[in-house]
PDB file of C-alpha atoms in Angstrom:
ATOM      1  CA  GLY A 128     -10.844   5.732  10.851  1.00 63.00           C
ATOM      2  CA  ALA A 129     -11.674   2.221   9.744  1.00 67.00           C
ATOM      3  CA  VAL A 130      -9.713  -0.602  11.298  1.00 87.00           C
ATOM      4  CA  VAL A 131      -8.582  -3.692   9.455  1.00 94.00           C
ATOM      5  CA  SER A 132      -7.056  -6.614  11.334  1.00 95.00           C
ATOM      6  CA  GLN A 133      -5.156  -9.639  10.124  1.00 97.00           C
ATOM      7  CA  HIS A 134      -4.546 -12.979  11.758  1.00 97.00           C
ATOM      8  CA  PRO A 135      -2.053 -14.426  12.258  1.00 97.00           C
ATOM      9  CA  SER A 136       0.596 -11.729  12.254  1.00 96.00           C
ATOM     10  CA  TRP A 137       3.325 -14.300  11.668  1.00 97.00           C
ATOM     11  CA  VAL A 138       3.119 -17.912  10.631  1.00 97.00           C
ATOM     12  CA  ILE A 139       5.762 -20.546   9.975  1.00 97.00           C
ATOM     13  CA  CYS A 140       4.769 -23.698   8.166  1.00 96.00           C
ATOM     14  CA  LYS A 141       6.313 -26.696   6.522  1.00 96.00           C
ATOM     15  CA  SER A 142       6.584 -27.006   2.785  1.00 97.00           C
ATOM     16  CA  GLY A 143       3.516 -28.676   1.300  1.00 96.00           C
ATOM     17  CA  THR A 144       1.061 -27.516   3.925  1.00 97.00           C
ATOM     18  CA  SER A 145      -1.679 -24.922   3.491  1.00 97.00           C
ATOM     19  CA  VAL A 146      -1.963 -21.715   5.454  1.00 97.00           C
ATOM     20  CA  LYS A 147      -5.010 -19.513   5.909  1.00 97.00           C
ATOM     21  CA  ILE A 148      -4.720 -15.785   6.575  1.00 98.00           C
ATOM     22  CA  GLU A 149      -7.735 -13.885   7.836  1.00 97.00           C
ATOM     23  CA  CYS A 150      -8.521 -10.252   7.175  1.00 96.00           C
ATOM     24  CA  ARG A 151     -11.298  -8.642   9.173  1.00 95.00           C
ATOM     25  CA  SER A 152     -12.930  -5.245   9.012  1.00 89.00           C
ATOM     26  CA  LEU A 153     -13.603  -4.386  12.630  1.00 88.00           C
ATOM     27  CA  ASP A 154     -15.982  -1.465  12.537  1.00 82.00           C
ATOM     28  CA  PHE A 155     -17.459  -1.440   9.072  1.00 79.00           C
ATOM     29  CA  GLN A 156     -18.713  -3.733   6.344  1.00 83.00           C
ATOM     30  CA  ALA A 157     -16.435  -4.388   3.413  1.00 84.00           C
ATOM     31  CA  THR A 158     -17.826  -5.849   0.207  1.00 87.00           C
ATOM     32  CA  THR A 159     -14.362  -5.752  -1.345  1.00 91.00           C
ATOM     33  CA  MET A 160     -10.853  -6.364  -0.052  1.00 94.00           C
ATOM     34  CA  PHE A 161      -7.534  -6.117  -1.802  1.00 95.00           C
ATOM     35  CA  TRP A 162      -4.756  -8.621  -1.143  1.00 97.00           C
ATOM     36  CA  TYR A 163      -1.153  -7.553  -1.624  1.00 97.00           C
ATOM     37  CA  ARG A 164       2.126  -9.391  -1.479  1.00 97.00           C
ATOM     38  CA  GLN A 165       5.358  -7.727  -0.462  1.00 96.00           C
ATOM     39  CA  PHE A 166       8.784  -9.285  -0.797  1.00 92.00           C
ATOM     40  CA  PRO A 167      11.597  -7.997   1.446  1.00 88.00           C
ATOM     41  CA  LYS A 168      12.714  -4.503   0.519  1.00 86.00           C
ATOM     42  CA  GLN A 169      10.226  -4.358  -2.321  1.00 91.00           C
ATOM     43  CA  SER A 170       6.957  -2.642  -3.014  1.00 93.00           C
ATOM     44  CA  LEU A 171       3.418  -3.928  -2.606  1.00 95.00           C
ATOM     45  CA  MET A 172       2.100  -5.974  -5.488  1.00 94.00           C
ATOM     46  CA  LEU A 173      -1.636  -6.438  -5.821  1.00 94.00           C
ATOM     47  CA  MET A 174      -2.500 -10.110  -6.036  1.00 96.00           C
ATOM     48  CA  ALA A 175      -6.265 -10.179  -6.113  1.00 96.00           C
ATOM     49  CA  THR A 176      -9.515  -8.549  -5.148  1.00 94.00           C
ATOM     50  CA  SER A 177     -11.989 -10.436  -3.011  1.00 94.00           C
ATOM     51  CA  ASN A 178     -15.663  -9.747  -3.493  1.00 90.00           C
ATOM     52  CA  GLU A 179     -18.357 -10.667  -1.007  1.00 89.00           C
ATOM     53  CA  GLY A 180     -20.815 -13.011  -2.650  1.00 87.00           C
ATOM     54  CA  SER A 181     -18.832 -13.596  -5.820  1.00 89.00           C
ATOM     55  CA  LYS A 182     -15.540 -14.939  -7.064  1.00 91.00           C
ATOM     56  CA  ALA A 183     -12.306 -13.153  -6.464  1.00 94.00           C
ATOM     57  CA  THR A 184     -10.569 -11.449  -9.350  1.00 94.00           C
ATOM     58  CA  TYR A 185      -6.865 -12.153  -9.726  1.00 96.00           C
ATOM     59  CA  GLU A 186      -4.128 -10.024 -11.191  1.00 95.00           C
ATOM     60  CA  GLN A 187      -2.227 -11.299 -14.170  1.00 94.00           C
ATOM     61  CA  GLY A 188       0.343 -13.908 -13.242  1.00 94.00           C
ATOM     62  CA  VAL A 189      -1.184 -14.844  -9.896  1.00 96.00           C
ATOM     63  CA  GLU A 190      -2.040 -18.523  -9.586  1.00 94.00           C
ATOM     64  CA  LYS A 191      -5.671 -18.876  -8.609  1.00 94.00           C
ATOM     65  CA  ASP A 192      -5.255 -22.441  -7.393  1.00 95.00           C
ATOM     66  CA  LYS A 193      -2.264 -21.515  -5.272  1.00 96.00           C
ATOM     67  CA  PHE A 194      -3.809 -18.472  -3.611  1.00 97.00           C
ATOM     68  CA  LEU A 195      -7.421 -19.191  -2.740  1.00 96.00           C
ATOM     69  CA  ILE A 196      -9.405 -16.154  -1.743  1.00 95.00           C
ATOM     70  CA  ASN A 197     -12.789 -16.268  -0.096  1.00 93.00           C
ATOM     71  CA  HIS A 198     -14.931 -13.368   1.052  1.00 93.00           C
ATOM     72  CA  ALA A 199     -17.135 -15.238   3.501  1.00 86.00           C
ATOM     73  CA  SER A 200     -18.979 -12.272   4.957  1.00 90.00           C
ATOM     74  CA  LEU A 201     -19.040  -8.502   4.956  1.00 89.00           C
ATOM     75  CA  THR A 202     -16.385  -8.486   7.677  1.00 91.00           C
ATOM     76  CA  LEU A 203     -14.121 -11.386   6.708  1.00 94.00           C
ATOM     77  CA  SER A 204     -11.905 -12.126   3.743  1.00 96.00           C
ATOM     78  CA  THR A 205      -9.430 -15.006   3.743  1.00 96.00           C
ATOM     79  CA  LEU A 206      -6.362 -15.884   1.729  1.00 97.00           C
ATOM     80  CA  THR A 207      -5.278 -19.526   1.728  1.00 97.00           C
ATOM     81  CA  VAL A 208      -1.850 -20.369   0.419  1.00 97.00           C
ATOM     82  CA  THR A 209      -2.168 -23.962  -0.712  1.00 97.00           C
ATOM     83  CA  SER A 210       0.703 -26.421  -0.820  1.00 96.00           C
ATOM     84  CA  ALA A 211       3.049 -23.710   0.326  1.00 96.00           C
ATOM     85  CA  HIS A 212       6.674 -23.698  -0.773  1.00 96.00           C
ATOM     86  CA  PRO A 213       9.636 -21.603   0.372  1.00 96.00           C
ATOM     87  CA  GLU A 214       9.168 -19.235  -2.571  1.00 95.00           C
ATOM     88  CA  ASP A 215       5.731 -18.345  -1.168  1.00 96.00           C
ATOM     89  CA  SER A 216       7.421 -16.855   1.891  1.00 97.00           C
ATOM     90  CA  SER A 217       6.460 -13.217   1.895  1.00 97.00           C
ATOM     91  CA  PHE A 218       4.518 -10.500   3.671  1.00 97.00           C
ATOM     92  CA  TYR A 219       0.813 -10.488   2.842  1.00 98.00           C
ATOM     93  CA  ILE A 220      -1.317  -7.398   3.379  1.00 97.00           C
ATOM     94  CA  CYS A 221      -5.036  -6.845   2.945  1.00 97.00           C
ATOM     95  CA  SER A 222      -6.700  -3.499   2.516  1.00 95.00           C
ATOM     96  CA  THR A 223     -10.006  -1.897   1.834  1.00 90.00           C
ATOM     97  CA  PRO A 224     -10.334  -0.288  -1.563  1.00 85.00           C
ATOM     98  CA  PRO A 225     -10.463   3.474  -1.755  1.00 79.00           C
ATOM     99  CA  SER A 226     -13.981   4.796  -1.845  1.00 72.00           C
ATOM    100  CA  ARG A 227     -15.433   7.923  -3.238  1.00 64.00           C
ATOM    101  CA  SER A 228     -18.357  10.054  -2.267  1.00 62.00           C
ATOM    102  CA  GLY A 229     -18.976  12.455  -5.089  1.00 59.00           C
ATOM    103  CA  SER A 230     -15.687  14.214  -5.659  1.00 59.00           C
ATOM    104  CA  ALA A 231     -14.367  13.313  -2.221  1.00 63.00           C
ATOM    105  CA  TYR A 232     -11.965  10.479  -1.685  1.00 68.00           C
ATOM    106  CA  ASN A 233     -12.047   8.181   1.320  1.00 71.00           C
ATOM    107  CA  GLU A 234      -8.853   6.681   2.595  1.00 78.00           C
ATOM    108  CA  GLN A 235      -7.763   3.141   1.855  1.00 86.00           C
ATOM    109  CA  PHE A 236      -7.113   1.223   5.083  1.00 90.00           C
ATOM    110  CA  PHE A 237      -4.461  -1.442   5.331  1.00 94.00           C
ATOM    111  CA  GLY A 238      -4.243  -4.400   7.650  1.00 96.00           C
ATOM    112  CA  PRO A 239      -1.047  -4.832   9.680  1.00 96.00           C
ATOM    113  CA  GLY A 240       0.117  -7.679   7.458  1.00 97.00           C
ATOM    114  CA  THR A 241       1.007 -11.340   7.896  1.00 98.00           C
ATOM    115  CA  ARG A 242       4.519 -12.643   7.580  1.00 97.00           C
ATOM    116  CA  LEU A 243       4.585 -16.118   6.083  1.00 97.00           C
ATOM    117  CA  THR A 244       7.689 -18.251   6.337  1.00 97.00           C
ATOM    118  CA  VAL A 245       7.671 -21.614   4.598  1.00 97.00           C
ATOM    119  CA  LEU A 246      10.409 -24.003   5.671  1.00 96.00           C
TER     120      LEU A 246
ATOM    121  CA  ALA B 104      -0.669   1.759 -17.956  1.00 67.00           C
ATOM    122  CA  GLN B 105       0.361   4.010 -15.142  1.00 81.00           C
ATOM    123  CA  THR B 106       3.842   3.756 -13.696  1.00 92.00           C
ATOM    124  CA  VAL B 107       5.331   5.302 -10.584  1.00 96.00           C
ATOM    125  CA  THR B 108       9.080   5.754 -10.242  1.00 96.00           C
ATOM    126  CA  GLN B 109      11.086   6.460  -7.129  1.00 97.00           C
ATOM    127  CA  SER B 110      14.677   6.944  -8.152  1.00 96.00           C
ATOM    128  CA  GLN B 111      16.149   7.030  -4.654  1.00 97.00           C
ATOM    129  CA  PRO B 112      16.279   3.547  -3.104  1.00 96.00           C
ATOM    130  CA  GLU B 113      17.814   4.967   0.071  1.00 97.00           C
ATOM    131  CA  MET B 114      18.103   8.366   1.659  1.00 98.00           C
ATOM    132  CA  SER B 115      19.468   9.566   4.958  1.00 98.00           C
ATOM    133  CA  VAL B 116      19.089  12.813   6.848  1.00 98.00           C
ATOM    134  CA  GLN B 117      20.370  14.285  10.047  1.00 98.00           C
ATOM    135  CA  GLU B 118      17.801  14.586  12.801  1.00 98.00           C
ATOM    136  CA  ALA B 119      16.049  17.987  12.712  1.00 97.00           C
ATOM    137  CA  GLU B 120      17.120  18.595   9.120  1.00 98.00           C
ATOM    138  CA  THR B 121      14.974  18.590   5.983  1.00 98.00           C
ATOM    139  CA  VAL B 122      14.881  15.872   3.349  1.00 98.00           C
ATOM    140  CA  THR B 123      13.089  15.559   0.021  1.00 98.00           C
ATOM    141  CA  LEU B 124      12.016  12.268  -1.507  1.00 98.00           C
ATOM    142  CA  SER B 125      11.426  12.158  -5.245  1.00 98.00           C
ATOM    143  CA  CYS B 126       8.625  10.559  -7.215  1.00 98.00           C
ATOM    144  CA  THR B 127       7.669  10.730 -10.859  1.00 98.00           C
ATOM    145  CA  TYR B 128       4.751   9.077 -12.552  1.00 97.00           C
ATOM    146  CA  ASP B 129       3.385   8.492 -15.981  1.00 95.00           C
ATOM    147  CA  THR B 130      -0.284   8.722 -16.886  1.00 92.00           C
ATOM    148  CA  SER B 131      -2.518   9.881 -19.683  1.00 91.00           C
ATOM    149  CA  GLU B 132      -5.248  10.818 -17.231  1.00 88.00           C
ATOM    150  CA  SER B 133      -5.898  14.375 -16.124  1.00 88.00           C
ATOM    151  CA  ASP B 134      -7.777  13.593 -12.932  1.00 88.00           C
ATOM    152  CA  TYR B 135      -6.173  11.399 -10.306  1.00 91.00           C
ATOM    153  CA  TYR B 136      -4.814  11.205  -6.784  1.00 92.00           C
ATOM    154  CA  LEU B 137      -1.268  10.920  -5.561  1.00 94.00           C
ATOM    155  CA  PHE B 138      -0.195   9.643  -2.173  1.00 95.00           C
ATOM    156  CA  TRP B 139       2.792   9.169   0.028  1.00 97.00           C
ATOM    157  CA  TYR B 140       2.617   6.174   2.327  1.00 97.00           C
ATOM    158  CA  LYS B 141       4.992   5.396   5.158  1.00 97.00           C
ATOM    159  CA  GLN B 142       5.861   1.844   6.163  1.00 97.00           C
ATOM    160  CA  PRO B 143       7.811   1.783   9.445  1.00 96.00           C
ATOM    161  CA  PRO B 144       9.562  -1.338  10.761  1.00 93.00           C
ATOM    162  CA  SER B 145       6.184  -2.579  12.048  1.00 93.00           C
ATOM    163  CA  ARG B 146       5.222  -2.752   8.343  1.00 93.00           C
ATOM    164  CA  GLN B 147       1.854  -1.114   8.925  1.00 95.00           C
ATOM    165  CA  MET B 148       1.088   1.119   5.951  1.00 95.00           C
ATOM    166  CA  ILE B 149       0.351   4.669   7.067  1.00 94.00           C
ATOM    167  CA  LEU B 150      -0.990   7.413   4.841  1.00 94.00           C
ATOM    168  CA  VAL B 151       1.255  10.456   5.107  1.00 96.00           C
ATOM    169  CA  ILE B 152      -0.268  12.850   2.631  1.00 95.00           C
ATOM    170  CA  ARG B 153      -2.637  12.995  -0.317  1.00 93.00           C
ATOM    171  CA  GLN B 154      -2.836  15.308  -3.330  1.00 94.00           C
ATOM    172  CA  GLU B 155      -5.723  15.685  -5.744  1.00 91.00           C
ATOM    173  CA  ALA B 156      -4.461  16.396  -9.242  1.00 92.00           C
ATOM    174  CA  TYR B 157      -7.063  19.056  -9.918  1.00 90.00           C
ATOM    175  CA  LYS B 158      -5.831  21.106  -6.970  1.00 89.00           C
ATOM    176  CA  GLN B 159      -2.956  23.415  -7.762  1.00 87.00           C
ATOM    177  CA  GLN B 160      -2.148  24.042  -4.133  1.00 93.00           C
ATOM    178  CA  ASN B 161       0.419  21.691  -2.687  1.00 96.00           C
ATOM    179  CA  ALA B 162      -0.839  19.527   0.173  1.00 94.00           C
ATOM    180  CA  THR B 163       0.642  19.987   3.631  1.00 96.00           C
ATOM    181  CA  GLU B 164       0.333  17.920   6.790  1.00 94.00           C
ATOM    182  CA  ASN B 165       2.310  19.352   9.675  1.00 96.00           C
ATOM    183  CA  ARG B 166       6.005  18.631   8.907  1.00 97.00           C
ATOM    184  CA  PHE B 167       5.167  16.904   5.625  1.00 98.00           C
ATOM    185  CA  SER B 168       4.551  18.780   2.402  1.00 98.00           C
ATOM    186  CA  VAL B 169       4.596  17.954  -1.274  1.00 98.00           C
ATOM    187  CA  ASN B 170       5.803  19.689  -4.386  1.00 98.00           C
ATOM    188  CA  PHE B 171       3.303  18.683  -7.047  1.00 97.00           C
ATOM    189  CA  GLN B 172       4.316  19.556 -10.595  1.00 97.00           C
ATOM    190  CA  LYS B 173       1.518  18.249 -12.801  1.00 96.00           C
ATOM    191  CA  ALA B 174       3.043  19.120 -16.146  1.00 95.00           C
ATOM    192  CA  ALA B 175       6.293  17.466 -15.182  1.00 96.00           C
ATOM    193  CA  LYS B 176       4.455  14.561 -13.529  1.00 96.00           C
ATOM    194  CA  SER B 177       6.505  14.988 -10.432  1.00 97.00           C
ATOM    195  CA  PHE B 178       5.382  14.562  -6.832  1.00 97.00           C
ATOM    196  CA  SER B 179       8.094  14.980  -4.214  1.00 98.00           C
ATOM    197  CA  LEU B 180       7.727  14.744  -0.445  1.00 98.00           C
ATOM    198  CA  LYS B 181       9.492  17.145   1.867  1.00 98.00           C
ATOM    199  CA  ILE B 182       9.960  16.209   5.490  1.00 98.00           C
ATOM    200  CA  SER B 183      10.946  19.101   7.695  1.00 98.00           C
ATOM    201  CA  ASP B 184      12.524  18.867  11.148  1.00 98.00           C
ATOM    202  CA  SER B 185      13.165  15.157  10.662  1.00 98.00           C
ATOM    203  CA  GLN B 186      12.559  12.975  13.683  1.00 97.00           C
ATOM    204  CA  LEU B 187      13.767   9.502  14.578  1.00 97.00           C
ATOM    205  CA  GLY B 188      10.224   8.231  14.158  1.00 97.00           C
ATOM    206  CA  ASP B 189      10.281   9.252  10.515  1.00 98.00           C
ATOM    207  CA  ALA B 190      12.629   6.369   9.726  1.00 98.00           C
ATOM    208  CA  ALA B 191      10.704   4.095   7.382  1.00 97.00           C
ATOM    209  CA  MET B 192      10.106   3.013   3.822  1.00 97.00           C
ATOM    210  CA  TYR B 193       8.221   5.650   1.901  1.00 98.00           C
ATOM    211  CA  PHE B 194       6.069   4.699  -1.058  1.00 97.00           C
ATOM    212  CA  CYS B 195       4.656   7.055  -3.618  1.00 97.00           C
ATOM    213  CA  ALA B 196       1.350   5.874  -5.094  1.00 95.00           C
ATOM    214  CA  TYR B 197      -1.035   6.815  -7.874  1.00 94.00           C
ATOM    215  CA  LEU B 198      -4.789   6.309  -8.087  1.00 90.00           C
ATOM    216  CA  PRO B 199      -6.963   7.231 -11.061  1.00 86.00           C
ATOM    217  CA  ASN B 200     -10.088   9.154 -10.140  1.00 78.00           C
ATOM    218  CA  PHE B 201     -12.398   7.043 -12.202  1.00 71.00           C
ATOM    219  CA  GLY B 202     -12.733   3.399 -13.013  1.00 65.00           C
ATOM    220  CA  ASN B 203      -9.920   1.238 -11.704  1.00 64.00           C
ATOM    221  CA  GLU B 204      -9.586   1.758  -7.947  1.00 77.00           C
ATOM    222  CA  LYS B 205      -6.229   0.068  -7.641  1.00 86.00           C
ATOM    223  CA  LEU B 206      -3.234   1.929  -6.333  1.00 89.00           C
ATOM    224  CA  THR B 207      -0.010   1.782  -8.304  1.00 92.00           C
ATOM    225  CA  PHE B 208       2.928   1.932  -5.927  1.00 95.00           C
ATOM    226  CA  GLY B 209       6.460   3.078  -6.555  1.00 96.00           C
ATOM    227  CA  THR B 210       9.408   0.930  -5.549  1.00 95.00           C
ATOM    228  CA  GLY B 211       9.971   2.802  -2.320  1.00 97.00           C
ATOM    229  CA  THR B 212      12.659   4.883  -0.645  1.00 98.00           C
ATOM    230  CA  ARG B 213      14.189   3.777   2.624  1.00 97.00           C
ATOM    231  CA  LEU B 214      14.732   6.800   4.843  1.00 98.00           C
ATOM    232  CA  THR B 215      17.286   6.664   7.641  1.00 98.00           C
ATOM    233  CA  ILE B 216      17.416   9.332  10.316  1.00 98.00           C
ATOM    234  CA  ILE B 217      20.865  10.008  11.732  1.00 97.00           C
ATOM    235  CA  PRO B 218      20.791  11.053  15.403  1.00 96.00           C
TER     236      PRO B 218
END
């Protein structure tokens, strides 16, 4: 199956700094990536959808200026947390969207996630 | 809007025994997909099983099976012969078949396996 990687797997930063998280599709081209946020012991919440060659679309309540998403190529999507604060500490996961071929469904593949800790 | 509810925040089961995790959902659609995802301590999301709503037959994957009750909008996961490696968070998820391709996740059930 498709492989999605994320880098870094864990990052600690000081409050006020910016952090970039990379999401790469290793063996396929992805025109779209989903970005999720997961607080401890909670479910995944979709933050935004990155689109290669166009602007990202954000879910309601997600600050566009805080979470900058760029889909630089067909294999790379990035999430930059700008001016990070302790409340931004969370687990961030990217994934491919599900795809369909006729009536068949193709699996959605998740990256391994990035744990962000803001001091 | 679709909602997915998992009413059991935590469950535990003796190793080798059987456990059932509950999930209910709300939708006005007739055609959709339902999933169970596993998130072990590594936090990598792993697809456990998938059910197409138009299929009456319950999906099965080795020790994992579902009880899909479309009219009741219920989608439970049964794990047979529980193993230590089954310990994880389990998320139920809903995906409409057309249009919006975004999964709606439930709140999760943490499963503990007792040796």
